[in-house]
Amino acid sequence: MTSYKREYELTFVPSMEEGQSSFIQSNSIVFSQTAKRVGLMIDFNISKSETSGENSGIIGITNPSKDTIASLQKDGVVTLKVGYKGDIATILVGSKDSVSYDDMGGSKRIELSILEGKASFKQSYMSKNYPVGATNIQIILEIVDHIVSNVPSVESSNPFIIFDFKSYQFPQVLVGDAFELLDNFLKPIGYKYFINKGVLNIVEKNAPLKKLPVILGPHNGMIGSPKQIMDSSDSTKPTTGIEVMSIINYNFDIGRLLSISSEQINGIYKISSVNFTGNSYEGDWISNIRAVEYDGF
């Protein structure tokens, strides 16, 4: 990394109205800032955890135009990419949940509340019958396909493999929220799902998302020293872990391995939660990470 000049790209794609062509994206809004061109000031606070359900984010935009303010009142999907000169990548893909506006006289600010993994009842509702002989893997794959096809903020799934095969001797009837149905099929076989950056990830309960760890130390962005903690995100098995702060790094994905190198602590951990906070002009541009010990190698 040769420069720490802050760059970002914030995109808002309004939900398509009935009858609108999927190729029409002319009403999309893109804000950006590069090392050579200052953009509107944005700030963000994004919290994610390795659990099923919704990650949340707040994104503020200072002094947007009246047309932009009007456009951002619509439903839609928000994508935020951040980083440094010539090196940005996605940290959030989510549905706009709500919007607020504040006129402070000299400046105006609009604030977007974003949820990753959010879907309306119409989008997530699933109803399907399966005959005798259907398998759990077949049903899981079809639930995943339903979510990816119907929830705008979920763009794809990871290339998961499930080894616990089961064939049903009775017809199966699926009715209800697709996310809840997916959880019901995964939990009994020791798997879980979580959504991050527009991807529905399915992994074994204690397995990492990727085997290749993100390396973090004083030489590449660590701020201060890591602290040892007890992580209780899994109420059935609290584990030891660490809490560490770093400059913004889009590679800090929940579920991914983290290799820590410091005077006090060295080891491999699995990221259980991360909080990104930043302001494109000044102040915070950091990641706060919680990770649990990992000895699965």
PDB file of N, CA and C in Angstrom, residues 40-132:
ATOM      1  N   LEU A  40     -18.197  14.485  -1.994  1.00  0.00           N
ATOM      2  CA  LEU A  40     -18.987  14.890  -0.835  1.00  0.00           C
ATOM      3  C   LEU A  40     -18.453  14.169   0.401  1.00  0.00           C
ATOM      4  N   MET A  41     -18.548  14.818   1.530  1.00  0.00           N
ATOM      5  CA  MET A  41     -18.108  14.172   2.762  1.00  0.00           C
ATOM      6  C   MET A  41     -19.127  13.113   3.168  1.00  0.00           C
ATOM      7  N   ILE A  42     -18.647  11.904   3.393  1.00  0.00           N
ATOM      8  CA  ILE A  42     -19.501  10.856   3.937  1.00  0.00           C
ATOM      9  C   ILE A  42     -18.895  10.366   5.254  1.00  0.00           C
ATOM     10  N   ASP A  43     -19.739   9.818   6.085  1.00  0.00           N
ATOM     11  CA  ASP A  43     -19.280   9.142   7.296  1.00  0.00           C
ATOM     12  C   ASP A  43     -20.084   7.860   7.441  1.00  0.00           C
ATOM     13  N   PHE A  44     -19.529   6.880   8.128  1.00  0.00           N
ATOM     14  CA  PHE A  44     -20.214   5.601   8.236  1.00  0.00           C
ATOM     15  C   PHE A  44     -19.857   4.901   9.547  1.00  0.00           C
ATOM     16  N   ASN A  45     -20.790   4.071   9.985  1.00  0.00           N
ATOM     17  CA  ASN A  45     -20.605   3.211  11.151  1.00  0.00           C
ATOM     18  C   ASN A  45     -21.307   1.896  10.830  1.00  0.00           C
ATOM     19  N   ILE A  46     -20.527   0.856  10.585  1.00  0.00           N
ATOM     20  CA  ILE A  46     -21.057  -0.416  10.094  1.00  0.00           C
ATOM     21  C   ILE A  46     -20.661  -1.527  11.054  1.00  0.00           C
ATOM     22  N   SER A  47     -21.634  -2.289  11.525  1.00  0.00           N
ATOM     23  CA  SER A  47     -21.384  -3.379  12.462  1.00  0.00           C
ATOM     24  C   SER A  47     -21.822  -4.701  11.849  1.00  0.00           C
ATOM     25  N   LYS A  48     -20.922  -5.703  11.945  1.00  0.00           N
ATOM     26  CA  LYS A  48     -21.207  -7.020  11.385  1.00  0.00           C
ATOM     27  C   LYS A  48     -20.813  -8.089  12.382  1.00  0.00           C
ATOM     28  N   SER A  49     -21.533  -9.210  12.375  1.00  0.00           N
ATOM     29  CA  SER A  49     -21.168 -10.337  13.218  1.00  0.00           C
ATOM     30  C   SER A  49     -21.430 -11.639  12.475  1.00  0.00           C
ATOM     31  N   GLU A  50     -20.757 -12.688  12.924  1.00  0.00           N
ATOM     32  CA  GLU A  50     -20.837 -13.990  12.261  1.00  0.00           C
ATOM     33  C   GLU A  50     -22.036 -14.770  12.787  1.00  0.00           C
ATOM     34  N   THR A  51     -23.193 -14.195  12.620  1.00  0.00           N
ATOM     35  CA  THR A  51     -24.429 -14.851  13.022  1.00  0.00           C
ATOM     36  C   THR A  51     -25.439 -14.665  11.900  1.00  0.00           C
ATOM     37  N   SER A  52     -26.444 -15.527  11.870  1.00  0.00           N
ATOM     38  CA  SER A  52     -27.526 -15.321  10.907  1.00  0.00           C
ATOM     39  C   SER A  52     -28.285 -14.072  11.316  1.00  0.00           C
ATOM     40  N   GLY A  53     -28.941 -13.463  10.367  1.00  0.00           N
ATOM     41  CA  GLY A  53     -29.659 -12.228  10.664  1.00  0.00           C
ATOM     42  C   GLY A  53     -29.063 -11.053   9.918  1.00  0.00           C
ATOM     43  N   GLU A  54     -29.336  -9.868  10.406  1.00  0.00           N
ATOM     44  CA  GLU A  54     -29.002  -8.661   9.661  1.00  0.00           C
ATOM     45  C   GLU A  54     -27.815  -7.924  10.271  1.00  0.00           C
ATOM     46  N   ASN A  55     -26.834  -7.571   9.430  1.00  0.00           N
ATOM     47  CA  ASN A  55     -25.805  -6.611   9.813  1.00  0.00           C
ATOM     48  C   ASN A  55     -26.375  -5.216   9.577  1.00  0.00           C
ATOM     49  N   SER A  56     -25.852  -4.234  10.294  1.00  0.00           N
ATOM     50  CA  SER A  56     -26.428  -2.896  10.190  1.00  0.00           C
ATOM     51  C   SER A  56     -25.371  -1.853   9.897  1.00  0.00           C
ATOM     52  N   GLY A  57     -25.784  -0.789   9.274  1.00  0.00           N
ATOM     53  CA  GLY A  57     -24.877   0.302   8.969  1.00  0.00           C
ATOM     54  C   GLY A  57     -25.605   1.634   8.910  1.00  0.00           C
ATOM     55  N   ILE A  58     -24.907   2.682   9.320  1.00  0.00           N
ATOM     56  CA  ILE A  58     -25.396   4.053   9.181  1.00  0.00           C
ATOM     57  C   ILE A  58     -24.413   4.796   8.277  1.00  0.00           C
ATOM     58  N   ILE A  59     -24.917   5.411   7.210  1.00  0.00           N
ATOM     59  CA  ILE A  59     -24.083   6.187   6.298  1.00  0.00           C
ATOM     60  C   ILE A  59     -24.653   7.596   6.209  1.00  0.00           C
ATOM     61  N   GLY A  60     -23.814   8.588   6.507  1.00  0.00           N
ATOM     62  CA  GLY A  60     -24.225   9.978   6.414  1.00  0.00           C
ATOM     63  C   GLY A  60     -23.582  10.642   5.208  1.00  0.00           C
ATOM     64  N   ILE A  61     -24.339  11.507   4.534  1.00  0.00           N
ATOM     65  CA  ILE A  61     -23.842  12.256   3.379  1.00  0.00           C
ATOM     66  C   ILE A  61     -24.083  13.739   3.658  1.00  0.00           C
ATOM     67  N   THR A  62     -23.026  14.540   3.598  1.00  0.00           N
ATOM     68  CA  THR A  62     -23.124  15.971   3.903  1.00  0.00           C
ATOM     69  C   THR A  62     -23.294  16.794   2.623  1.00  0.00           C
ATOM     70  N   ASN A  63     -24.287  17.661   2.627  1.00  0.00           N
ATOM     71  CA  ASN A  63     -24.596  18.594   1.540  1.00  0.00           C
ATOM     72  C   ASN A  63     -24.906  17.928   0.200  1.00  0.00           C
ATOM     73  N   PRO A  64     -25.786  16.922   0.187  1.00  0.00           N
ATOM     74  CA  PRO A  64     -26.236  16.381  -1.099  1.00  0.00           C
ATOM     75  C   PRO A  64     -27.200  17.355  -1.768  1.00  0.00           C
ATOM     76  N   SER A  65     -27.395  17.203  -3.060  1.00  0.00           N
ATOM     77  CA  SER A  65     -28.315  18.069  -3.789  1.00  0.00           C
ATOM     78  C   SER A  65     -29.766  17.705  -3.461  1.00  0.00           C
ATOM     79  N   LYS A  66     -30.694  18.617  -3.805  1.00  0.00           N
ATOM     80  CA  LYS A  66     -32.111  18.354  -3.564  1.00  0.00           C
ATOM     81  C   LYS A  66     -32.589  17.138  -4.342  1.00  0.00           C
ATOM     82  N   ASP A  67     -32.111  16.985  -5.590  1.00  0.00           N
ATOM     83  CA  ASP A  67     -32.507  15.829  -6.391  1.00  0.00           C
ATOM     84  C   ASP A  67     -32.010  14.531  -5.748  1.00  0.00           C
ATOM     85  N   THR A  68     -30.788  14.575  -5.212  1.00  0.00           N
ATOM     86  CA  THR A  68     -30.235  13.391  -4.548  1.00  0.00           C
ATOM     87  C   THR A  68     -31.055  13.031  -3.317  1.00  0.00           C
ATOM     88  N   ILE A  69     -31.414  14.050  -2.540  1.00  0.00           N
ATOM     89  CA  ILE A  69     -32.216  13.820  -1.340  1.00  0.00           C
ATOM     90  C   ILE A  69     -33.539  13.166  -1.710  1.00  0.00           C
ATOM     91  N   ALA A  70     -34.163  13.663  -2.775  1.00  0.00           N
ATOM     92  CA  ALA A  70     -35.441  13.104  -3.218  1.00  0.00           C
ATOM     93  C   ALA A  70     -35.275  11.654  -3.668  1.00  0.00           C
ATOM     94  N   SER A  71     -34.203  11.365  -4.405  1.00  0.00           N
ATOM     95  CA  SER A  71     -33.976  10.010  -4.916  1.00  0.00           C
ATOM     96  C   SER A  71     -33.721   9.021  -3.791  1.00  0.00           C
ATOM     97  N   LEU A  72     -33.044   9.482  -2.742  1.00  0.00           N
ATOM     98  CA  LEU A  72     -32.690   8.585  -1.640  1.00  0.00           C
ATOM     99  C   LEU A  72     -33.871   8.272  -0.720  1.00  0.00           C
ATOM    100  N   GLN A  73     -35.029   8.864  -0.990  1.00  0.00           N
ATOM    101  CA  GLN A  73     -36.222   8.515  -0.227  1.00  0.00           C
ATOM    102  C   GLN A  73     -36.790   7.170  -0.682  1.00  0.00           C
ATOM    103  N   LYS A  74     -36.410   6.709  -1.860  1.00  0.00           N
ATOM    104  CA  LYS A  74     -36.950   5.469  -2.414  1.00  0.00           C
ATOM    105  C   LYS A  74     -36.303   4.258  -1.745  1.00  0.00           C
ATOM    106  N   ASP A  75     -36.948   3.109  -1.892  1.00  0.00           N
ATOM    107  CA  ASP A  75     -36.326   1.862  -1.476  1.00  0.00           C
ATOM    108  C   ASP A  75     -35.207   1.523  -2.453  1.00  0.00           C
ATOM    109  N   GLY A  76     -34.208   0.790  -1.984  1.00  0.00           N
ATOM    110  CA  GLY A  76     -33.124   0.420  -2.883  1.00  0.00           C
ATOM    111  C   GLY A  76     -31.978  -0.247  -2.157  1.00  0.00           C
ATOM    112  N   VAL A  77     -30.946  -0.546  -2.915  1.00  0.00           N
ATOM    113  CA  VAL A  77     -29.762  -1.239  -2.399  1.00  0.00           C
ATOM    114  C   VAL A  77     -28.578  -0.285  -2.395  1.00  0.00           C
ATOM    115  N   VAL A  78     -27.859  -0.270  -1.284  1.00  0.00           N
ATOM    116  CA  VAL A  78     -26.691   0.586  -1.104  1.00  0.00           C
ATOM    117  C   VAL A  78     -25.431  -0.271  -1.097  1.00  0.00           C
ATOM    118  N   THR A  79     -24.424   0.143  -1.857  1.00  0.00           N
ATOM    119  CA  THR A  79     -23.121  -0.526  -1.860  1.00  0.00           C
ATOM    120  C   THR A  79     -22.057   0.504  -1.507  1.00  0.00           C
ATOM    121  N   LEU A  80     -21.225   0.170  -0.527  1.00  0.00           N
ATOM    122  CA  LEU A  80     -20.156   1.077  -0.120  1.00  0.00           C
ATOM    123  C   LEU A  80     -18.801   0.392  -0.299  1.00  0.00           C
ATOM    124  N   LYS A  81     -17.934   1.047  -1.076  1.00  0.00           N
ATOM    125  CA  LYS A  81     -16.550   0.605  -1.244  1.00  0.00           C
ATOM    126  C   LYS A  81     -15.641   1.655  -0.612  1.00  0.00           C
ATOM    127  N   VAL A  82     -14.640   1.222   0.136  1.00  0.00           N
ATOM    128  CA  VAL A  82     -13.695   2.155   0.738  1.00  0.00           C
ATOM    129  C   VAL A  82     -12.277   1.600   0.620  1.00  0.00           C
ATOM    130  N   GLY A  83     -11.325   2.491   0.842  1.00  0.00           N
ATOM    131  CA  GLY A  83      -9.929   2.083   0.824  1.00  0.00           C
ATOM    132  C   GLY A  83      -9.027   3.289   0.676  1.00  0.00           C
ATOM    133  N   TYR A  84      -7.959   3.076  -0.056  1.00  0.00           N
ATOM    134  CA  TYR A  84      -6.942   4.103  -0.221  1.00  0.00           C
ATOM    135  C   TYR A  84      -6.620   4.250  -1.703  1.00  0.00           C
ATOM    136  N   LYS A  85      -5.744   5.154  -2.036  1.00  0.00           N
ATOM    137  CA  LYS A  85      -5.450   5.518  -3.409  1.00  0.00           C
ATOM    138  C   LYS A  85      -5.293   4.291  -4.309  1.00  0.00           C
ATOM    139  N   GLY A  86      -6.205   4.151  -5.275  1.00  0.00           N
ATOM    140  CA  GLY A  86      -6.142   3.075  -6.246  1.00  0.00           C
ATOM    141  C   GLY A  86      -6.453   1.703  -5.709  1.00  0.00           C
ATOM    142  N   ASP A  87      -6.986   1.610  -4.505  1.00  0.00           N
ATOM    143  CA  ASP A  87      -7.218   0.297  -3.905  1.00  0.00           C
ATOM    144  C   ASP A  87      -8.441   0.360  -2.992  1.00  0.00           C
ATOM    145  N   ILE A  88      -9.624   0.217  -3.583  1.00  0.00           N
ATOM    146  CA  ILE A  88     -10.855   0.194  -2.800  1.00  0.00           C
ATOM    147  C   ILE A  88     -11.614  -1.089  -3.094  1.00  0.00           C
ATOM    148  N   ALA A  89     -12.454  -1.503  -2.139  1.00  0.00           N
ATOM    149  CA  ALA A  89     -13.293  -2.687  -2.340  1.00  0.00           C
ATOM    150  C   ALA A  89     -14.502  -2.586  -1.419  1.00  0.00           C
ATOM    151  N   THR A  90     -15.458  -3.449  -1.644  1.00  0.00           N
ATOM    152  CA  THR A  90     -16.745  -3.402  -0.951  1.00  0.00           C
ATOM    153  C   THR A  90     -16.612  -3.781   0.520  1.00  0.00           C
ATOM    154  N   ILE A  91     -17.285  -3.018   1.394  1.00  0.00           N
ATOM    155  CA  ILE A  91     -17.422  -3.415   2.797  1.00  0.00           C
ATOM    156  C   ILE A  91     -18.885  -3.575   3.200  1.00  0.00           C
ATOM    157  N   LEU A  92     -19.814  -3.116   2.355  1.00  0.00           N
ATOM    158  CA  LEU A  92     -21.236  -3.215   2.708  1.00  0.00           C
ATOM    159  C   LEU A  92     -22.096  -3.280   1.463  1.00  0.00           C
ATOM    160  N   VAL A  93     -23.040  -4.228   1.448  1.00  0.00           N
ATOM    161  CA  VAL A  93     -24.119  -4.261   0.454  1.00  0.00           C
ATOM    162  C   VAL A  93     -25.400  -4.537   1.228  1.00  0.00           C
ATOM    163  N   GLY A  94     -26.314  -3.595   1.218  1.00  0.00           N
ATOM    164  CA  GLY A  94     -27.523  -3.783   2.005  1.00  0.00           C
ATOM    165  C   GLY A  94     -28.697  -2.973   1.487  1.00  0.00           C
ATOM    166  N   SER A  95     -29.859  -3.295   2.016  1.00  0.00           N
ATOM    167  CA  SER A  95     -31.079  -2.575   1.655  1.00  0.00           C
ATOM    168  C   SER A  95     -31.240  -1.350   2.539  1.00  0.00           C
ATOM    169  N   LYS A  96     -31.686  -0.248   1.929  1.00  0.00           N
ATOM    170  CA  LYS A  96     -31.968   0.954   2.714  1.00  0.00           C
ATOM    171  C   LYS A  96     -33.194   0.700   3.572  1.00  0.00           C
ATOM    172  N   ASP A  97     -33.017   0.863   4.886  1.00  0.00           N
ATOM    173  CA  ASP A  97     -34.113   0.603   5.814  1.00  0.00           C
ATOM    174  C   ASP A  97     -34.890   1.869   6.132  1.00  0.00           C
ATOM    175  N   SER A  98     -34.161   2.982   6.323  1.00  0.00           N
ATOM    176  CA  SER A  98     -34.819   4.253   6.621  1.00  0.00           C
ATOM    177  C   SER A  98     -33.878   5.392   6.254  1.00  0.00           C
ATOM    178  N   VAL A  99     -34.418   6.612   6.262  1.00  0.00           N
ATOM    179  CA  VAL A  99     -33.622   7.778   5.923  1.00  0.00           C
ATOM    180  C   VAL A  99     -34.071   8.945   6.805  1.00  0.00           C
ATOM    181  N   SER A 100     -33.104   9.768   7.231  1.00  0.00           N
ATOM    182  CA  SER A 100     -33.434  10.979   7.986  1.00  0.00           C
ATOM    183  C   SER A 100     -32.651  12.145   7.409  1.00  0.00           C
ATOM    184  N   TYR A 101     -33.167  13.344   7.622  1.00  0.00           N
ATOM    185  CA  TYR A 101     -32.572  14.545   7.029  1.00  0.00           C
ATOM    186  C   TYR A 101     -32.456  15.628   8.087  1.00  0.00           C
ATOM    187  N   ASP A 102     -31.300  16.299   8.111  1.00  0.00           N
ATOM    188  CA  ASP A 102     -31.057  17.341   9.105  1.00  0.00           C
ATOM    189  C   ASP A 102     -30.491  18.577   8.415  1.00  0.00           C
ATOM    190  N   ASP A 103     -31.202  19.688   8.527  1.00  0.00           N
ATOM    191  CA  ASP A 103     -30.748  20.969   7.973  1.00  0.00           C
ATOM    192  C   ASP A 103     -30.150  21.785   9.113  1.00  0.00           C
ATOM    193  N   MET A 104     -28.827  21.935   9.097  1.00  0.00           N
ATOM    194  CA  MET A 104     -28.126  22.629  10.175  1.00  0.00           C
ATOM    195  C   MET A 104     -27.753  24.056   9.809  1.00  0.00           C
ATOM    196  N   GLY A 105     -28.432  24.615   8.825  1.00  0.00           N
ATOM    197  CA  GLY A 105     -28.178  25.989   8.402  1.00  0.00           C
ATOM    198  C   GLY A 105     -27.039  26.056   7.408  1.00  0.00           C
ATOM    199  N   GLY A 106     -25.823  26.001   7.905  1.00  0.00           N
ATOM    200  CA  GLY A 106     -24.668  26.076   7.017  1.00  0.00           C
ATOM    201  C   GLY A 106     -24.432  24.814   6.229  1.00  0.00           C
ATOM    202  N   SER A 107     -24.913  23.694   6.714  1.00  0.00           N
ATOM    203  CA  SER A 107     -24.741  22.430   6.004  1.00  0.00           C
ATOM    204  C   SER A 107     -25.969  21.554   6.204  1.00  0.00           C
ATOM    205  N   LYS A 108     -26.132  20.625   5.308  1.00  0.00           N
ATOM    206  CA  LYS A 108     -27.258  19.699   5.350  1.00  0.00           C
ATOM    207  C   LYS A 108     -26.701  18.274   5.349  1.00  0.00           C
ATOM    208  N   ARG A 109     -27.395  17.368   6.029  1.00  0.00           N
ATOM    209  CA  ARG A 109     -26.909  15.995   6.135  1.00  0.00           C
ATOM    210  C   ARG A 109     -28.076  15.031   6.014  1.00  0.00           C
ATOM    211  N   ILE A 110     -27.899  14.032   5.161  1.00  0.00           N
ATOM    212  CA  ILE A 110     -28.880  12.970   5.061  1.00  0.00           C
ATOM    213  C   ILE A 110     -28.232  11.688   5.598  1.00  0.00           C
ATOM    214  N   GLU A 111     -28.988  10.930   6.357  1.00  0.00           N
ATOM    215  CA  GLU A 111     -28.453   9.732   7.000  1.00  0.00           C
ATOM    216  C   GLU A 111     -29.261   8.515   6.564  1.00  0.00           C
ATOM    217  N   LEU A 112     -28.570   7.520   6.059  1.00  0.00           N
ATOM    218  CA  LEU A 112     -29.206   6.289   5.597  1.00  0.00           C
ATOM    219  C   LEU A 112     -28.954   5.176   6.597  1.00  0.00           C
ATOM    220  N   SER A 113     -29.998   4.471   6.954  1.00  0.00           N
ATOM    221  CA  SER A 113     -29.872   3.273   7.773  1.00  0.00           C
ATOM    222  C   SER A 113     -29.935   2.063   6.843  1.00  0.00           C
ATOM    223  N   ILE A 114     -28.908   1.214   6.902  1.00  0.00           N
ATOM    224  CA  ILE A 114     -28.762   0.108   5.962  1.00  0.00           C
ATOM    225  C   ILE A 114     -28.768  -1.216   6.712  1.00  0.00           C
ATOM    226  N   LEU A 115     -29.419  -2.218   6.144  1.00  0.00           N
ATOM    227  CA  LEU A 115     -29.406  -3.565   6.703  1.00  0.00           C
ATOM    228  C   LEU A 115     -28.929  -4.557   5.650  1.00  0.00           C
ATOM    229  N   GLU A 116     -27.926  -5.351   6.007  1.00  0.00           N
ATOM    230  CA  GLU A 116     -27.476  -6.446   5.141  1.00  0.00           C
ATOM    231  C   GLU A 116     -28.309  -7.689   5.459  1.00  0.00           C
ATOM    232  N   GLY A 117     -28.869  -8.288   4.420  1.00  0.00           N
ATOM    233  CA  GLY A 117     -29.670  -9.486   4.642  1.00  0.00           C
ATOM    234  C   GLY A 117     -31.134  -9.210   4.907  1.00  0.00           C
ATOM    235  N   LYS A 118     -31.546  -7.971   4.755  1.00  0.00           N
ATOM    236  CA  LYS A 118     -32.962  -7.614   4.976  1.00  0.00           C
ATOM    237  C   LYS A 118     -33.796  -7.962   3.749  1.00  0.00           C
ATOM    238  N   ALA A 119     -34.994  -8.449   3.998  1.00  0.00           N
ATOM    239  CA  ALA A 119     -35.918  -8.733   2.901  1.00  0.00           C
ATOM    240  C   ALA A 119     -37.336  -8.462   3.370  1.00  0.00           C
ATOM    241  N   SER A 120     -38.173  -8.037   2.449  1.00  0.00           N
ATOM    242  CA  SER A 120     -39.590  -7.887   2.777  1.00  0.00           C
ATOM    243  C   SER A 120     -40.214  -9.283   2.861  1.00  0.00           C
ATOM    244  N   PHE A 121     -41.394  -9.346   3.464  1.00  0.00           N
ATOM    245  CA  PHE A 121     -42.089 -10.638   3.566  1.00  0.00           C
ATOM    246  C   PHE A 121     -42.331 -11.230   2.180  1.00  0.00           C
ATOM    247  N   LYS A 122     -42.690 -10.381   1.227  1.00  0.00           N
ATOM    248  CA  LYS A 122     -42.950 -10.855  -0.126  1.00  0.00           C
ATOM    249  C   LYS A 122     -41.693 -11.454  -0.747  1.00  0.00           C
ATOM    250  N   GLN A 123     -40.537 -10.847  -0.494  1.00  0.00           N
ATOM    251  CA  GLN A 123     -39.293 -11.334  -1.069  1.00  0.00           C
ATOM    252  C   GLN A 123     -38.819 -12.638  -0.435  1.00  0.00           C
ATOM    253  N   SER A 124     -38.972 -12.761   0.872  1.00  0.00           N
ATOM    254  CA  SER A 124     -38.411 -13.923   1.573  1.00  0.00           C
ATOM    255  C   SER A 124     -39.384 -15.092   1.679  1.00  0.00           C
ATOM    256  N   TYR A 125     -40.665 -14.853   1.411  1.00  0.00           N
ATOM    257  CA  TYR A 125     -41.658 -15.920   1.569  1.00  0.00           C
ATOM    258  C   TYR A 125     -41.436 -17.014   0.533  1.00  0.00           C
ATOM    259  N   MET A 126     -41.500 -18.252   1.021  1.00  0.00           N
ATOM    260  CA  MET A 126     -41.274 -19.403   0.152  1.00  0.00           C
ATOM    261  C   MET A 126     -42.307 -20.477   0.468  1.00  0.00           C
ATOM    262  N   SER A 127     -42.839 -21.094  -0.564  1.00  0.00           N
ATOM    263  CA  SER A 127     -43.810 -22.180  -0.391  1.00  0.00           C
ATOM    264  C   SER A 127     -43.539 -23.240  -1.452  1.00  0.00           C
ATOM    265  N   LYS A 128     -43.184 -24.449  -1.000  1.00  0.00           N
ATOM    266  CA  LYS A 128     -42.884 -25.508  -1.951  1.00  0.00           C
ATOM    267  C   LYS A 128     -43.045 -26.873  -1.294  1.00  0.00           C
ATOM    268  N   ASN A 129     -43.512 -27.839  -2.072  1.00  0.00           N
ATOM    269  CA  ASN A 129     -43.667 -29.223  -1.611  1.00  0.00           C
ATOM    270  C   ASN A 129     -42.603 -30.107  -2.251  1.00  0.00           C
ATOM    271  N   TYR A 130     -42.085 -31.044  -1.462  1.00  0.00           N
ATOM    272  CA  TYR A 130     -41.072 -31.978  -1.962  1.00  0.00           C
ATOM    273  C   TYR A 130     -41.569 -33.409  -1.764  1.00  0.00           C
ATOM    274  N   PRO A 131     -41.393 -34.276  -2.770  1.00  0.00           N
ATOM    275  CA  PRO A 131     -41.883 -35.652  -2.677  1.00  0.00           C
ATOM    276  C   PRO A 131     -40.958 -36.534  -1.821  1.00  0.00           C
ATOM    277  N   VAL A 132     -41.401 -37.748  -1.564  1.00  0.00           N
ATOM    278  CA  VAL A 132     -40.564 -38.741  -0.885  1.00  0.00           C
ATOM    279  C   VAL A 132     -39.270 -38.923  -1.688  1.00  0.00           C
TER     280      VAL A 132
END
